[in-house]
Amino acid sequence: MNAWILMVLALLLPTVVAAEEGKEGEPKVAYISLSPPFVGNYALDGSPKLHVYKADVALRVTGDAAAAAVKHHEPLIRNQLVALFAQQGVDNLSNVDAKEKLRQEALKQVQQVLEGEEGKPIVEDLLFNNLIVQ
């Protein structure tokens, strides 16, 4: 009897797995955190006051292939974002609207980098999990 049950389970198992894959066959949304966080100086306009930022950034992608492509190109993405953050002035990081514009510009630049490397933008959104400026 036990052998019969095992045989039936062995025959049904691929069907159950296929059904689960069908449900999960839709591409999954993933959030890729770029770590370590970005930390650096900005607004280097010759003033004696040092301006520092810390940004925790996450990228939203859909599908395992997109996540793998972002991970593969992470050094290039980080380089682009560091350059963008360093170009900011005090006014660009002083309020919510300015930070939203920075987020949109960062997304645009990440998408341009990936468009050049992969032929498509891949990243759907860029999120600041944390953005601290002093």
PDB file of C-alpha atoms in Angstrom:
ATOM      1  CA  MET A   1       0.000   0.000   0.000  1.00  0.00           C
ATOM      2  CA  ASN A   2       2.815   2.420   0.877  1.00  0.00           C
ATOM      3  CA  ALA A   3       4.493   1.757  -2.463  1.00  0.00           C
ATOM      4  CA  TRP A   4       1.245   2.547  -4.280  1.00  0.00           C
ATOM      5  CA  ILE A   5       0.887   5.860  -2.416  1.00  0.00           C
ATOM      6  CA  LEU A   6       4.474   6.799  -3.235  1.00  0.00           C
ATOM      7  CA  MET A   7       3.920   5.952  -6.895  1.00  0.00           C
ATOM      8  CA  VAL A   8       0.758   8.089  -7.063  1.00  0.00           C
ATOM      9  CA  LEU A   9       2.570  10.973  -5.330  1.00  0.00           C
ATOM     10  CA  ALA A  10       5.477  10.623  -7.744  1.00  0.00           C
ATOM     11  CA  LEU A  11       3.070  10.877 -10.671  1.00  0.00           C
ATOM     12  CA  LEU A  12       1.189  13.861  -9.196  1.00  0.00           C
ATOM     13  CA  LEU A  13       4.230  15.829  -8.047  1.00  0.00           C
ATOM     14  CA  PRO A  14       5.194  17.149 -11.524  1.00  0.00           C
ATOM     15  CA  THR A  15       1.582  18.281 -12.038  1.00  0.00           C
ATOM     16  CA  VAL A  16       1.560  20.165  -8.740  1.00  0.00           C
ATOM     17  CA  VAL A  17       4.919  21.802  -9.521  1.00  0.00           C
ATOM     18  CA  ALA A  18       3.732  22.772 -13.017  1.00  0.00           C
ATOM     19  CA  ALA A  19       0.561  24.292 -11.556  1.00  0.00           C
ATOM     20  CA  GLU A  20       2.607  26.338  -9.094  1.00  0.00           C
ATOM     21  CA  GLU A  21       4.888  27.506 -11.893  1.00  0.00           C
ATOM     22  CA  GLY A  22       1.814  28.546 -13.863  1.00  0.00           C
ATOM     23  CA  LYS A  23       0.652  30.713 -10.971  1.00  0.00           C
ATOM     24  CA  GLU A  24       4.122  32.080 -10.473  1.00  0.00           C
ATOM     25  CA  GLY A  25       4.908  32.191 -14.189  1.00  0.00           C
ATOM     26  CA  GLU A  26       4.297  35.920 -14.182  1.00  0.00           C
ATOM     27  CA  PRO A  27       7.490  37.936 -13.836  1.00  0.00           C
ATOM     28  CA  LYS A  28       8.220  38.912 -10.268  1.00  0.00           C
ATOM     29  CA  VAL A  29       8.887  42.474  -9.192  1.00  0.00           C
ATOM     30  CA  ALA A  30      12.169  42.818  -7.330  1.00  0.00           C
ATOM     31  CA  TYR A  31      13.750  45.687  -5.427  1.00  0.00           C
ATOM     32  CA  ILE A  32      17.519  45.701  -5.653  1.00  0.00           C
ATOM     33  CA  SER A  33      19.245  47.712  -2.943  1.00  0.00           C
ATOM     34  CA  LEU A  34      22.496  49.264  -4.022  1.00  0.00           C
ATOM     35  CA  SER A  35      24.773  48.703  -1.084  1.00  0.00           C
ATOM     36  CA  PRO A  36      26.726  50.080   0.557  1.00  0.00           C
ATOM     37  CA  PRO A  37      24.775  53.344   0.724  1.00  0.00           C
ATOM     38  CA  PHE A  38      26.069  56.318  -1.229  1.00  0.00           C
ATOM     39  CA  VAL A  39      27.971  58.745   0.994  1.00  0.00           C
ATOM     40  CA  GLY A  40      29.827  61.817  -0.168  1.00  0.00           C
ATOM     41  CA  ASN A  41      30.190  65.566  -0.399  1.00  0.00           C
ATOM     42  CA  TYR A  42      28.073  67.876  -2.495  1.00  0.00           C
ATOM     43  CA  ALA A  43      27.865  71.605  -3.244  1.00  0.00           C
ATOM     44  CA  LEU A  44      31.613  72.045  -3.320  1.00  0.00           C
ATOM     45  CA  ASP A  45      31.306  75.722  -4.235  1.00  0.00           C
ATOM     46  CA  GLY A  46      34.238  76.928  -2.225  1.00  0.00           C
ATOM     47  CA  SER A  47      32.264  77.617   0.926  1.00  0.00           C
ATOM     48  CA  PRO A  48      33.927  76.626   4.202  1.00  0.00           C
ATOM     49  CA  LYS A  49      30.906  74.559   5.241  1.00  0.00           C
ATOM     50  CA  LEU A  50      31.083  70.876   4.345  1.00  0.00           C
ATOM     51  CA  HIS A  51      27.894  69.422   2.846  1.00  0.00           C
ATOM     52  CA  VAL A  52      27.441  65.658   3.163  1.00  0.00           C
ATOM     53  CA  TYR A  53      24.796  63.293   1.830  1.00  0.00           C
ATOM     54  CA  LYS A  54      23.920  59.668   2.514  1.00  0.00           C
ATOM     55  CA  ALA A  55      21.532  57.923   0.138  1.00  0.00           C
ATOM     56  CA  ASP A  56      20.113  54.406   0.373  1.00  0.00           C
ATOM     57  CA  VAL A  57      18.935  53.595  -3.136  1.00  0.00           C
ATOM     58  CA  ALA A  58      16.784  50.723  -4.393  1.00  0.00           C
ATOM     59  CA  LEU A  59      15.922  49.913  -7.994  1.00  0.00           C
ATOM     60  CA  ARG A  60      12.647  48.253  -9.012  1.00  0.00           C
ATOM     61  CA  VAL A  61      12.818  45.712 -11.833  1.00  0.00           C
ATOM     62  CA  THR A  62      10.569  42.951 -13.137  1.00  0.00           C
ATOM     63  CA  GLY A  63      11.966  39.485 -13.725  1.00  0.00           C
ATOM     64  CA  ASP A  64      15.056  37.547 -12.800  1.00  0.00           C
ATOM     65  CA  ALA A  65      16.882  38.497 -16.007  1.00  0.00           C
ATOM     66  CA  ALA A  66      16.405  42.198 -15.280  1.00  0.00           C
ATOM     67  CA  ALA A  67      17.632  41.748 -11.697  1.00  0.00           C
ATOM     68  CA  ALA A  68      20.706  39.881 -12.950  1.00  0.00           C
ATOM     69  CA  ALA A  69      21.446  42.626 -15.497  1.00  0.00           C
ATOM     70  CA  VAL A  70      21.225  45.330 -12.831  1.00  0.00           C
ATOM     71  CA  LYS A  71      23.554  43.381 -10.542  1.00  0.00           C
ATOM     72  CA  HIS A  72      25.980  42.872 -13.424  1.00  0.00           C
ATOM     73  CA  HIS A  73      26.076  46.600 -14.236  1.00  0.00           C
ATOM     74  CA  GLU A  74      25.946  47.829 -10.634  1.00  0.00           C
ATOM     75  CA  PRO A  75      29.462  49.362 -10.680  1.00  0.00           C
ATOM     76  CA  LEU A  76      28.547  51.484 -13.712  1.00  0.00           C
ATOM     77  CA  ILE A  77      25.200  52.460 -12.156  1.00  0.00           C
ATOM     78  CA  ARG A  78      26.916  53.432  -8.891  1.00  0.00           C
ATOM     79  CA  ASN A  79      29.475  55.531 -10.771  1.00  0.00           C
ATOM     80  CA  GLN A  80      26.718  57.426 -12.583  1.00  0.00           C
ATOM     81  CA  LEU A  81      24.804  58.071  -9.347  1.00  0.00           C
ATOM     82  CA  VAL A  82      27.903  59.226  -7.449  1.00  0.00           C
ATOM     83  CA  ALA A  83      28.622  61.742 -10.207  1.00  0.00           C
ATOM     84  CA  LEU A  84      25.012  62.944 -10.133  1.00  0.00           C
ATOM     85  CA  PHE A  85      24.943  63.377  -6.346  1.00  0.00           C
ATOM     86  CA  ALA A  86      28.265  65.236  -6.334  1.00  0.00           C
ATOM     87  CA  GLN A  87      26.904  67.783  -8.849  1.00  0.00           C
ATOM     88  CA  GLN A  88      24.006  68.807  -6.615  1.00  0.00           C
ATOM     89  CA  GLY A  89      23.826  72.187  -4.968  1.00  0.00           C
ATOM     90  CA  VAL A  90      22.365  72.945  -1.553  1.00  0.00           C
ATOM     91  CA  ASP A  91      19.111  74.111  -3.178  1.00  0.00           C
ATOM     92  CA  ASN A  92      18.764  70.792  -5.043  1.00  0.00           C
ATOM     93  CA  LEU A  93      18.523  68.841  -1.785  1.00  0.00           C
ATOM     94  CA  SER A  94      16.783  71.324   0.488  1.00  0.00           C
ATOM     95  CA  ASN A  95      13.125  70.304   0.147  1.00  0.00           C
ATOM     96  CA  VAL A  96      10.827  67.472  -0.861  1.00  0.00           C
ATOM     97  CA  ASP A  97      10.192  68.761  -4.379  1.00  0.00           C
ATOM     98  CA  ALA A  98      13.905  69.120  -5.058  1.00  0.00           C
ATOM     99  CA  LYS A  99      14.558  65.598  -3.775  1.00  0.00           C
ATOM    100  CA  GLU A 100      11.807  64.258  -6.036  1.00  0.00           C
ATOM    101  CA  LYS A 101      13.425  65.965  -9.034  1.00  0.00           C
ATOM    102  CA  LEU A 102      16.745  64.409  -8.034  1.00  0.00           C
ATOM    103  CA  ARG A 103      15.072  60.977  -7.787  1.00  0.00           C
ATOM    104  CA  GLN A 104      13.580  61.368 -11.268  1.00  0.00           C
ATOM    105  CA  GLU A 105      16.920  62.491 -12.712  1.00  0.00           C
ATOM    106  CA  ALA A 106      18.678  59.562 -11.035  1.00  0.00           C
ATOM    107  CA  LEU A 107      16.133  57.149 -12.527  1.00  0.00           C
ATOM    108  CA  LYS A 108      16.583  58.714 -15.955  1.00  0.00           C
ATOM    109  CA  GLN A 109      20.364  58.372 -15.780  1.00  0.00           C
ATOM    110  CA  VAL A 110      20.223  54.760 -14.562  1.00  0.00           C
ATOM    111  CA  GLN A 111      17.852  53.922 -17.404  1.00  0.00           C
ATOM    112  CA  GLN A 112      20.178  55.613 -19.906  1.00  0.00           C
ATOM    113  CA  VAL A 113      23.153  53.607 -18.613  1.00  0.00           C
ATOM    114  CA  LEU A 114      21.243  50.349 -18.938  1.00  0.00           C
ATOM    115  CA  GLU A 115      19.840  51.333 -22.337  1.00  0.00           C
ATOM    116  CA  GLY A 116      23.412  51.782 -23.553  1.00  0.00           C
ATOM    117  CA  GLU A 117      24.615  48.506 -22.055  1.00  0.00           C
ATOM    118  CA  GLU A 118      21.599  46.222 -22.512  1.00  0.00           C
ATOM    119  CA  GLY A 119      19.572  47.898 -25.257  1.00  0.00           C
ATOM    120  CA  LYS A 120      16.621  48.587 -22.954  1.00  0.00           C
ATOM    121  CA  PRO A 121      16.127  50.656 -19.783  1.00  0.00           C
ATOM    122  CA  ILE A 122      15.293  47.611 -17.537  1.00  0.00           C
ATOM    123  CA  VAL A 123      14.815  49.662 -14.328  1.00  0.00           C
ATOM    124  CA  GLU A 124      11.206  50.745 -13.780  1.00  0.00           C
ATOM    125  CA  ASP A 125      11.698  52.958 -10.757  1.00  0.00           C
ATOM    126  CA  LEU A 126      14.336  54.280  -8.402  1.00  0.00           C
ATOM    127  CA  LEU A 127      13.540  54.757  -4.735  1.00  0.00           C
ATOM    128  CA  PHE A 128      15.359  56.588  -1.986  1.00  0.00           C
ATOM    129  CA  ASN A 129      14.936  54.338   1.046  1.00  0.00           C
ATOM    130  CA  ASN A 130      16.767  57.009   2.970  1.00  0.00           C
ATOM    131  CA  LEU A 131      18.233  60.348   1.908  1.00  0.00           C
ATOM    132  CA  ILE A 132      20.063  62.381   4.516  1.00  0.00           C
ATOM    133  CA  VAL A 133      21.733  65.699   3.770  1.00  0.00           C
ATOM    134  CA  GLN A 134      23.702  67.927   6.127  1.00  0.00           C
TER     135      GLN A 134
END
